[in-house]
PDB file of C-alpha atoms in Angstrom:
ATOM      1  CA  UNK J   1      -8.526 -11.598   5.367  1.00  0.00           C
ATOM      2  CA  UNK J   2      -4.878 -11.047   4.109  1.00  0.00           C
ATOM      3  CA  UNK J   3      -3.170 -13.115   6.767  1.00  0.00           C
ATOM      4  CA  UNK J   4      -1.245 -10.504   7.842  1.00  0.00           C
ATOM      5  CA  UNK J   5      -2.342  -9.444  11.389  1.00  0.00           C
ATOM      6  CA  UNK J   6      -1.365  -6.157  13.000  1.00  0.00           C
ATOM      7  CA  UNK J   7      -1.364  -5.231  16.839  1.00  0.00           C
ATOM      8  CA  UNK J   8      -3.009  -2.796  18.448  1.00  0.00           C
ATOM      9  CA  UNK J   9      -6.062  -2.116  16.104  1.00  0.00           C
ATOM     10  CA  UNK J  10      -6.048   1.571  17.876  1.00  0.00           C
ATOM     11  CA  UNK J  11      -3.547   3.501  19.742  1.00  0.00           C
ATOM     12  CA  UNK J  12      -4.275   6.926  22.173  1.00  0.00           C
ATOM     13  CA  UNK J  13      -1.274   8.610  23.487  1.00  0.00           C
ATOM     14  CA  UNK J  14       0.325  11.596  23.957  1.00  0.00           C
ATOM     15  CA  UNK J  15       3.044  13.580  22.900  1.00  0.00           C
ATOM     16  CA  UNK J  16       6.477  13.128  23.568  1.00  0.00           C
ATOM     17  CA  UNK J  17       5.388   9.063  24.211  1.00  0.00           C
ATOM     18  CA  UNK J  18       7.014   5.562  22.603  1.00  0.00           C
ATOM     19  CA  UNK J  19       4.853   3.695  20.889  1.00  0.00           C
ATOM     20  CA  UNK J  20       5.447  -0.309  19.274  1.00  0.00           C
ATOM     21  CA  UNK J  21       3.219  -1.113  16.511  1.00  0.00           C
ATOM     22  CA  UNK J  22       3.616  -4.834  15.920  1.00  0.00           C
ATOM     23  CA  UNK J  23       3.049  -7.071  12.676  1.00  0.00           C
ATOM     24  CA  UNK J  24       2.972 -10.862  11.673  1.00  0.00           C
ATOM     25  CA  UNK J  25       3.350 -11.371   8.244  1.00  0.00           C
ATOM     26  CA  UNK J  26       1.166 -13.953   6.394  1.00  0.00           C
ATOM     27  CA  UNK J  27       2.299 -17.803   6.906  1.00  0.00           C
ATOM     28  CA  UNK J  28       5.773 -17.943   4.866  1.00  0.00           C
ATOM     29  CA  UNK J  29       6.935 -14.803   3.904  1.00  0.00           C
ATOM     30  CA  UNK J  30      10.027 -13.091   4.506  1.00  0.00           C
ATOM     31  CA  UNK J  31       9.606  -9.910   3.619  1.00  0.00           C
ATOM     32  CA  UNK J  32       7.578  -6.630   5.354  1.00  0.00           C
ATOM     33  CA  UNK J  33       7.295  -3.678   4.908  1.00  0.00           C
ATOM     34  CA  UNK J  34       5.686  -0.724   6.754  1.00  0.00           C
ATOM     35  CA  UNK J  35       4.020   2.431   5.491  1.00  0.00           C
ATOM     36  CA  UNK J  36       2.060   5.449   6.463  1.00  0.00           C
ATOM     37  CA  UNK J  37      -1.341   6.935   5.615  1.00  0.00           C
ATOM     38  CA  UNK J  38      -1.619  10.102   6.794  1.00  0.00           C
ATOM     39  CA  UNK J  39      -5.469  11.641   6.734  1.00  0.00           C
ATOM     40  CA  UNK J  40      -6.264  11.636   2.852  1.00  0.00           C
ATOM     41  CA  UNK J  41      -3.373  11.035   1.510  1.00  0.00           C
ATOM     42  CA  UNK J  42      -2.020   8.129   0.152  1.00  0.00           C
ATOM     43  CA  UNK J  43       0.327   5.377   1.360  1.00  0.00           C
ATOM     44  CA  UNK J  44       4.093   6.595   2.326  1.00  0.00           C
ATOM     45  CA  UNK J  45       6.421   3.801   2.418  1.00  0.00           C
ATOM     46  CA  UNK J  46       9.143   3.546   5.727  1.00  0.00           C
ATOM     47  CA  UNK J  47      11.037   0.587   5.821  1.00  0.00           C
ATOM     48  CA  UNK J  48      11.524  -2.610   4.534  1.00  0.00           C
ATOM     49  CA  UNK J  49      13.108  -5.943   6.243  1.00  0.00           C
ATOM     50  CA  UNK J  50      13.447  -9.332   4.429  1.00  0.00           C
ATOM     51  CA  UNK J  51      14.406 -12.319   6.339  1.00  0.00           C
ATOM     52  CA  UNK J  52      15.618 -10.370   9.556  1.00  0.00           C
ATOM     53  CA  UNK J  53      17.751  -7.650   7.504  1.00  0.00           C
ATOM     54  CA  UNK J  54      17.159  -4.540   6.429  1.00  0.00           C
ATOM     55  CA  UNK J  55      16.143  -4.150   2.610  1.00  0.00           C
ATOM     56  CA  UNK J  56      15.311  -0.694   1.619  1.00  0.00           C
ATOM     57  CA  UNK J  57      14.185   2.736   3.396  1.00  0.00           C
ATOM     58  CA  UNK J  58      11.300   5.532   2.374  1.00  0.00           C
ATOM     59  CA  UNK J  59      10.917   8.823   4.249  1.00  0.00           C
ATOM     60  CA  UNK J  60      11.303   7.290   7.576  1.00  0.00           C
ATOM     61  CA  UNK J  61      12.137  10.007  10.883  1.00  0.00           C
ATOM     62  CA  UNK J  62      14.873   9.063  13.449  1.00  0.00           C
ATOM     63  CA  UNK J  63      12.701   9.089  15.759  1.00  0.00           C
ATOM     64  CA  UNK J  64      11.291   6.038  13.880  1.00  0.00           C
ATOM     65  CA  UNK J  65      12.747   2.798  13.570  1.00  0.00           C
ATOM     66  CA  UNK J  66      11.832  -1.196  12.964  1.00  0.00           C
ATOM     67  CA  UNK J  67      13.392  -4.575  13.803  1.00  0.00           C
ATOM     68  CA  UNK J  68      12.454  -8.008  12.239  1.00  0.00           C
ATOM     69  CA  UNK J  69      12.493 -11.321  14.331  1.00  0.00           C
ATOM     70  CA  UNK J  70      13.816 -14.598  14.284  1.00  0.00           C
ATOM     71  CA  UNK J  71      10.236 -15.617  13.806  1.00  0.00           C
ATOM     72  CA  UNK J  72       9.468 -12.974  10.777  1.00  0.00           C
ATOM     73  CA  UNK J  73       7.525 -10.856  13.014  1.00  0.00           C
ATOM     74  CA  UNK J  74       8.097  -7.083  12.793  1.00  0.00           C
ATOM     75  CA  UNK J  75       7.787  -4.217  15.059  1.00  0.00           C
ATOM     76  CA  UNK J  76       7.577  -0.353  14.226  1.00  0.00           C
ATOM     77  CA  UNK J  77       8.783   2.102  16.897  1.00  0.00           C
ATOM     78  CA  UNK J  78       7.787   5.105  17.118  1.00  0.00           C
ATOM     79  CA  UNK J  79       9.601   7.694  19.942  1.00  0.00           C
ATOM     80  CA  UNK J  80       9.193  11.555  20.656  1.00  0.00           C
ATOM     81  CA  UNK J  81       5.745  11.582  19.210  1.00  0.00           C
ATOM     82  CA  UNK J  82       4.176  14.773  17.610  1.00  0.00           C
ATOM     83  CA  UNK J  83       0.489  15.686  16.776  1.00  0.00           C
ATOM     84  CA  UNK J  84       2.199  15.273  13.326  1.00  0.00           C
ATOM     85  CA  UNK J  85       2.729  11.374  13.960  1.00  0.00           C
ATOM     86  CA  UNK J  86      -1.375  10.580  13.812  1.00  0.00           C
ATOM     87  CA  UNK J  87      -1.798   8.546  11.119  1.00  0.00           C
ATOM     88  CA  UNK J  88      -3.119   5.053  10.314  1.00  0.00           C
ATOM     89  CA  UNK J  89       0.190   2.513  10.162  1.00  0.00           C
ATOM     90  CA  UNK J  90       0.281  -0.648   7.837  1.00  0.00           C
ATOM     91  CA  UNK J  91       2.501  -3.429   7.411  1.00  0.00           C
ATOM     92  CA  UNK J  92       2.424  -5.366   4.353  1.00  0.00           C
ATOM     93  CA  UNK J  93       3.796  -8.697   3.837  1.00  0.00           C
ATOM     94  CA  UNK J  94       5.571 -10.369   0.286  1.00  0.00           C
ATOM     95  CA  UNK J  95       6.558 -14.249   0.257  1.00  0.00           C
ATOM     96  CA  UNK J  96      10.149 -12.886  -1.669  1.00  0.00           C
ATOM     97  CA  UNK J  97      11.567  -9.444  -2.367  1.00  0.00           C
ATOM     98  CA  UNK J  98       9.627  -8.819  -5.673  1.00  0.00           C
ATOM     99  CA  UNK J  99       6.327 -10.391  -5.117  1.00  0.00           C
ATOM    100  CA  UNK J 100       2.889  -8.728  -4.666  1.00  0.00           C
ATOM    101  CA  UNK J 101       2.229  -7.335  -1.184  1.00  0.00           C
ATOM    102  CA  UNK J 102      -0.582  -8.391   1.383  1.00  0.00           C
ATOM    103  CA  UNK J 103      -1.299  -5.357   3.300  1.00  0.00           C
ATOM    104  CA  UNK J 104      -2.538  -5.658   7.403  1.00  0.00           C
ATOM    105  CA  UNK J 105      -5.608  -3.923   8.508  1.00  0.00           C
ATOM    106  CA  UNK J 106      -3.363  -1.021  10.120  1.00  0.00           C
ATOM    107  CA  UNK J 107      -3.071   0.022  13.548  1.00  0.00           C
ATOM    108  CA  UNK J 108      -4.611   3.711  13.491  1.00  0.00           C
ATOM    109  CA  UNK J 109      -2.168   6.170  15.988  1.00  0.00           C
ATOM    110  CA  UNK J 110      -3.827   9.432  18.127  1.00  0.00           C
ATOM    111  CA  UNK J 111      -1.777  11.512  19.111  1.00  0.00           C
ATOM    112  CA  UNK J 112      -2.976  14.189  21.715  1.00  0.00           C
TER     113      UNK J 112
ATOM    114  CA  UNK L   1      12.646  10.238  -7.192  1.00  0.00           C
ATOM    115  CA  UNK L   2      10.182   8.790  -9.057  1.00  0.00           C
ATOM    116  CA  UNK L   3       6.580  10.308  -9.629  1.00  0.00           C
ATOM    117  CA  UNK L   4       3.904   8.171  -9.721  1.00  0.00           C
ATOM    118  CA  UNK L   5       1.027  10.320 -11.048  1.00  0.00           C
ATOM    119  CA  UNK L   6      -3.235   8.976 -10.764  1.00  0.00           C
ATOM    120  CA  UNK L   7      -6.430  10.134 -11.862  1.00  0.00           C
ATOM    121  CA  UNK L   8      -8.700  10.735 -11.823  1.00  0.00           C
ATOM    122  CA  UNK L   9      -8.570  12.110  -8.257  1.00  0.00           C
ATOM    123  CA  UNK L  10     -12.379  10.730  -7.973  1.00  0.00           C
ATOM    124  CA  UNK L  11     -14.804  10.180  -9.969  1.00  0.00           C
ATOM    125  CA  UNK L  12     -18.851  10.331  -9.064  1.00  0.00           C
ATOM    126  CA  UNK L  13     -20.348   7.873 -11.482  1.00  0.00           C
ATOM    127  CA  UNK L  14     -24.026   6.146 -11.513  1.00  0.00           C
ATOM    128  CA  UNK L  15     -24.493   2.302 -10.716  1.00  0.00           C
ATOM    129  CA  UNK L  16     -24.198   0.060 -13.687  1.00  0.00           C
ATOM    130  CA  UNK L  17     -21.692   2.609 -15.041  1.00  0.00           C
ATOM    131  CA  UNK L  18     -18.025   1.687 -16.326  1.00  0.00           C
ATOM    132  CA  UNK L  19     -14.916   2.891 -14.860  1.00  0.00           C
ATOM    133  CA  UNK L  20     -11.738   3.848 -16.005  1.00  0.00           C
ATOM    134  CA  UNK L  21      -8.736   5.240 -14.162  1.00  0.00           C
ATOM    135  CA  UNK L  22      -4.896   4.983 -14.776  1.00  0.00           C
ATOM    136  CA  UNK L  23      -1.283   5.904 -13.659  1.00  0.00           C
ATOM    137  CA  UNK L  24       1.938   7.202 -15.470  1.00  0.00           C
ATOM    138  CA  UNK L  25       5.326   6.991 -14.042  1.00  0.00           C
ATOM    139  CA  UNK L  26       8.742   9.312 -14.704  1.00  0.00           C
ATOM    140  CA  UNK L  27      10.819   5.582 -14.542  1.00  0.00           C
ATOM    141  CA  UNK L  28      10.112   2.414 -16.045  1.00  0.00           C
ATOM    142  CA  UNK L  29       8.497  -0.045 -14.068  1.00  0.00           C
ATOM    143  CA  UNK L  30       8.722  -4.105 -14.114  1.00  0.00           C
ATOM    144  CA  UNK L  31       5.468  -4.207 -11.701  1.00  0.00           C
ATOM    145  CA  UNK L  32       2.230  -3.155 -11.894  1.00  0.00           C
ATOM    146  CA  UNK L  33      -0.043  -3.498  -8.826  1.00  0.00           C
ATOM    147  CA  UNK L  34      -3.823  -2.253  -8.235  1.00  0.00           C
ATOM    148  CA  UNK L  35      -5.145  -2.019  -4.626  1.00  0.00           C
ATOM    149  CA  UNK L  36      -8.536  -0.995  -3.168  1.00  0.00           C
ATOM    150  CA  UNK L  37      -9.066   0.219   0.329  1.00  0.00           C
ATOM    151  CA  UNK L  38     -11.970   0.985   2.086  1.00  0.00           C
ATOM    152  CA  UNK L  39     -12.446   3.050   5.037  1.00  0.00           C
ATOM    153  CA  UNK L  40     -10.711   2.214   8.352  1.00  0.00           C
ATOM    154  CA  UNK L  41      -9.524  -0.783   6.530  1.00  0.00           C
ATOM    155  CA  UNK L  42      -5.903  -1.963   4.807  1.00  0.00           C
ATOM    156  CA  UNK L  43      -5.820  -2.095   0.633  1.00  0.00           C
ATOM    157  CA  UNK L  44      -6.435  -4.972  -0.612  1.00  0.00           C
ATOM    158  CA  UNK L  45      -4.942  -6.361  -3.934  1.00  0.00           C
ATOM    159  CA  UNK L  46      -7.325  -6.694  -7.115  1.00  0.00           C
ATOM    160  CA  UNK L  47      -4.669  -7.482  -9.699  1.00  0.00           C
ATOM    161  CA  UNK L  48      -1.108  -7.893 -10.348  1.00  0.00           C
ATOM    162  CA  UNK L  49       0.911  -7.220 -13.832  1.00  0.00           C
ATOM    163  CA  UNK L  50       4.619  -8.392 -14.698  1.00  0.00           C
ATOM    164  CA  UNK L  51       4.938  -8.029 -18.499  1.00  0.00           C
ATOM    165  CA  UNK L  52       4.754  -4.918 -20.434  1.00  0.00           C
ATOM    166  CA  UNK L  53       1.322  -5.523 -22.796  1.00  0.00           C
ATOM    167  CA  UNK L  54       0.118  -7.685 -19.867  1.00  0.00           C
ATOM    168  CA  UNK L  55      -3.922  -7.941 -19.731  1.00  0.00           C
ATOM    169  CA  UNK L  56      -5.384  -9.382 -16.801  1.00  0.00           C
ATOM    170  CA  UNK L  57      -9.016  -9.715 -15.477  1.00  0.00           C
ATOM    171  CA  UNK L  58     -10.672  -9.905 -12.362  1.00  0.00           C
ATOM    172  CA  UNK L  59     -14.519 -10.586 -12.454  1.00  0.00           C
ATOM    173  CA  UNK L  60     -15.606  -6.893 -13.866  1.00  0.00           C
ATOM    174  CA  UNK L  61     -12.407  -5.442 -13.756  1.00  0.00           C
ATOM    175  CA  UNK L  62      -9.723  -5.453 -15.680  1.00  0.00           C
ATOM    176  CA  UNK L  63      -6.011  -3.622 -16.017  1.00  0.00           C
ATOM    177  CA  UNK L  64      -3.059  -3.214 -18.264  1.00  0.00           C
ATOM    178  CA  UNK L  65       0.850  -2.920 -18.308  1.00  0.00           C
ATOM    179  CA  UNK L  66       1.124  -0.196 -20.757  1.00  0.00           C
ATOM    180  CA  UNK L  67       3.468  -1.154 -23.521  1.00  0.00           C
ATOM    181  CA  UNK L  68       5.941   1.886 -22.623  1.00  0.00           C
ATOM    182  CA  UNK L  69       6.343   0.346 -19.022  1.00  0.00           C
ATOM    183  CA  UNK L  70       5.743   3.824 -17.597  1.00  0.00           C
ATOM    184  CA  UNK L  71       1.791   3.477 -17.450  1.00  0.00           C
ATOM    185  CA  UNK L  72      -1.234   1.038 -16.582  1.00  0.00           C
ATOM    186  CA  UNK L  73      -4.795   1.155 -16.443  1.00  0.00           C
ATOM    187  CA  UNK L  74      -8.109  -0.181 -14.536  1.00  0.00           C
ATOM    188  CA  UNK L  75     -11.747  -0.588 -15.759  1.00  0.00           C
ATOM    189  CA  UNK L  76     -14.450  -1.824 -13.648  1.00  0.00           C
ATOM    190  CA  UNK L  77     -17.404  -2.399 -16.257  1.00  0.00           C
ATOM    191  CA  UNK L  78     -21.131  -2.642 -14.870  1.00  0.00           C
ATOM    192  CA  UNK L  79     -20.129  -1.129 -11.417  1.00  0.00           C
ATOM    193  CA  UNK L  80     -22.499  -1.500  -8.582  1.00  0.00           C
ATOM    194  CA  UNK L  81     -22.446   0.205  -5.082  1.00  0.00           C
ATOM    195  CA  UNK L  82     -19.610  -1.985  -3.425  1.00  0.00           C
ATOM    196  CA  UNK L  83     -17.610  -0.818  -5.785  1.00  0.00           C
ATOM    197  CA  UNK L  84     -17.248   2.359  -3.704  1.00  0.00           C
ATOM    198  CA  UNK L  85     -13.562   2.644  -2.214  1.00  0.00           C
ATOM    199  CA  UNK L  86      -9.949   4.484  -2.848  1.00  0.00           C
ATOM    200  CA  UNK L  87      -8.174   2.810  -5.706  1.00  0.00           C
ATOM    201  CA  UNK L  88      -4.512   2.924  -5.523  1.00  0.00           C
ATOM    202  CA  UNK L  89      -2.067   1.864  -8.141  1.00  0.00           C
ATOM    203  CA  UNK L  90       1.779   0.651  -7.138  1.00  0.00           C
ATOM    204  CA  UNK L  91       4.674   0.648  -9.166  1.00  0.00           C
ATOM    205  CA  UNK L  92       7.956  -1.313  -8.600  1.00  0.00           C
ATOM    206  CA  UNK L  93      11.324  -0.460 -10.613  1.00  0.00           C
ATOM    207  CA  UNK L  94      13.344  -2.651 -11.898  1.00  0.00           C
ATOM    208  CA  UNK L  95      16.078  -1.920  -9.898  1.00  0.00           C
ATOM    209  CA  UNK L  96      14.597  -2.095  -6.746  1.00  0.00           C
ATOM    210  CA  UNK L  97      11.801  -4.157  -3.944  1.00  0.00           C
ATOM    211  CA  UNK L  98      10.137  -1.219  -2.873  1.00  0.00           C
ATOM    212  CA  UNK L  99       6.665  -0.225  -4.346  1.00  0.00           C
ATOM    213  CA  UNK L 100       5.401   3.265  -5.176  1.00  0.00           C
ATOM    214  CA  UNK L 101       1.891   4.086  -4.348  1.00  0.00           C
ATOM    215  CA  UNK L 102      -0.386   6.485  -6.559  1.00  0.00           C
ATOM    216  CA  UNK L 103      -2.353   9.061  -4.652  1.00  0.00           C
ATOM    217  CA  UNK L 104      -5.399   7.160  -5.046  1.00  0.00           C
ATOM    218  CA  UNK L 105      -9.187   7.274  -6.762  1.00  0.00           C
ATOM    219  CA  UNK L 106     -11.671   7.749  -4.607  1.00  0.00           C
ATOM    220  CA  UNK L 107     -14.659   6.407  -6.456  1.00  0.00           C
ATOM    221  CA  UNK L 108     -18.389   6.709  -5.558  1.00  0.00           C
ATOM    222  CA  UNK L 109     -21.178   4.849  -7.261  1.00  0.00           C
ATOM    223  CA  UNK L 110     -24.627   6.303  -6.673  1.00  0.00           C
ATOM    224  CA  UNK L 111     -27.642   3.778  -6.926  1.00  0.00           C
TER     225      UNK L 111
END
């Protein structure tokens, strides 16, 4: 167990839906991050907040964005979903910027 | 930007077999990380490297910083069946937080 727990473990919906993917990072650090793993392929980073803030961006859509709390927690958002979208998400967690990442067990998205 | 390049893509080995695998990169890299994941689950680190030359060990496996900056390996010696799993390597510039993910190993020890 990482520490880093990720909300839901599944997720069903349908296209053209709004989905939030949530993530709590592992006791004390500031930093997460979220990526993609689409079927076979490897892990696609998105987005990147540190202490509430924005820190870096990947490949992420407009129709995706993220938002870190007060209390570190982070939530993906994911709008105007396509068939495309169905992948398994992952948030990883980092005590600074530079430090090794702790990777969640992903929340895996359907998309009918 | 950057090209983080694996292999093998997977590798089909017997139990009690060693493994090797490794990653080059177009950029220079102050971070070496190795992951594995297994299936329907999140990667999970195995071993971290900071210094170029750096050797580190972790039960049977082991992995390197490549002295160029631009490469690093992983054995697993004496591998048994729980071995089996996608091995991914991650790079981190040095200008930058973000990591870089290889495309993976998928290795598969037979008994």
């Amino acid at each position: 167990d990482s520490g880093v727990t990720q909300t839901p473990k599944h997720l069903i919906t349908a296209t053209g839906q709004r989905v939030t993917l949530r993530c709590s990072p592992r006791s004390g650090d500031l930093s997460v991050y979220w990526y993609q793993q689409s079927l076979d392929q490897g892990l696609q980073f998105l987005i990147q907040y540190y202490n509430g803030e924005e820190r870096a961006k990947g490949n992420i859509l407009e129709r995706f964005s993220a938002q870190q709390f007060p209390d570190l927690h982070s939530e993906l958002n994911l709008s105007s979903l396509e068939l495309g979208d169905s992948a398994l998400y992952f948030c990883a967690s980092s005590s600074l910027l530079y430090n090794e990442q702790f990777f969640g067990p992903g929340t895996r998205l359907t998309v009918l | 930007g950057q090209q983080l390049n694996q292999s093998p893509q997977s590798m089909f080995i017997q139990e009690g077999e060693d493994v090797s695998m490794n990653c080059t990169s177009s950029s220079i890299f102050n971070t070496w990380l190795w992951y594995k994941q297994e299936p329907g689950e999140g990667p999970v680190l195995l071993i971290a490297l900071y210094k170029a030359g750096e050797l580190t060990s972790n039960g049977r496996l082991t992995a390197q910083f490549g002295i160029t900056r631009k490469d690093s390996f992983l054995n697993i010696s004496a591998s048994i069946p729980s071995d089996v799993g996608i091995y991914f390597c991650a790079g981190r510039e040095t200008s930058g937080s973000r990591l870089t993910f290889g495309e993976g190993t998928q290795l598969t020890v037979n008994p």
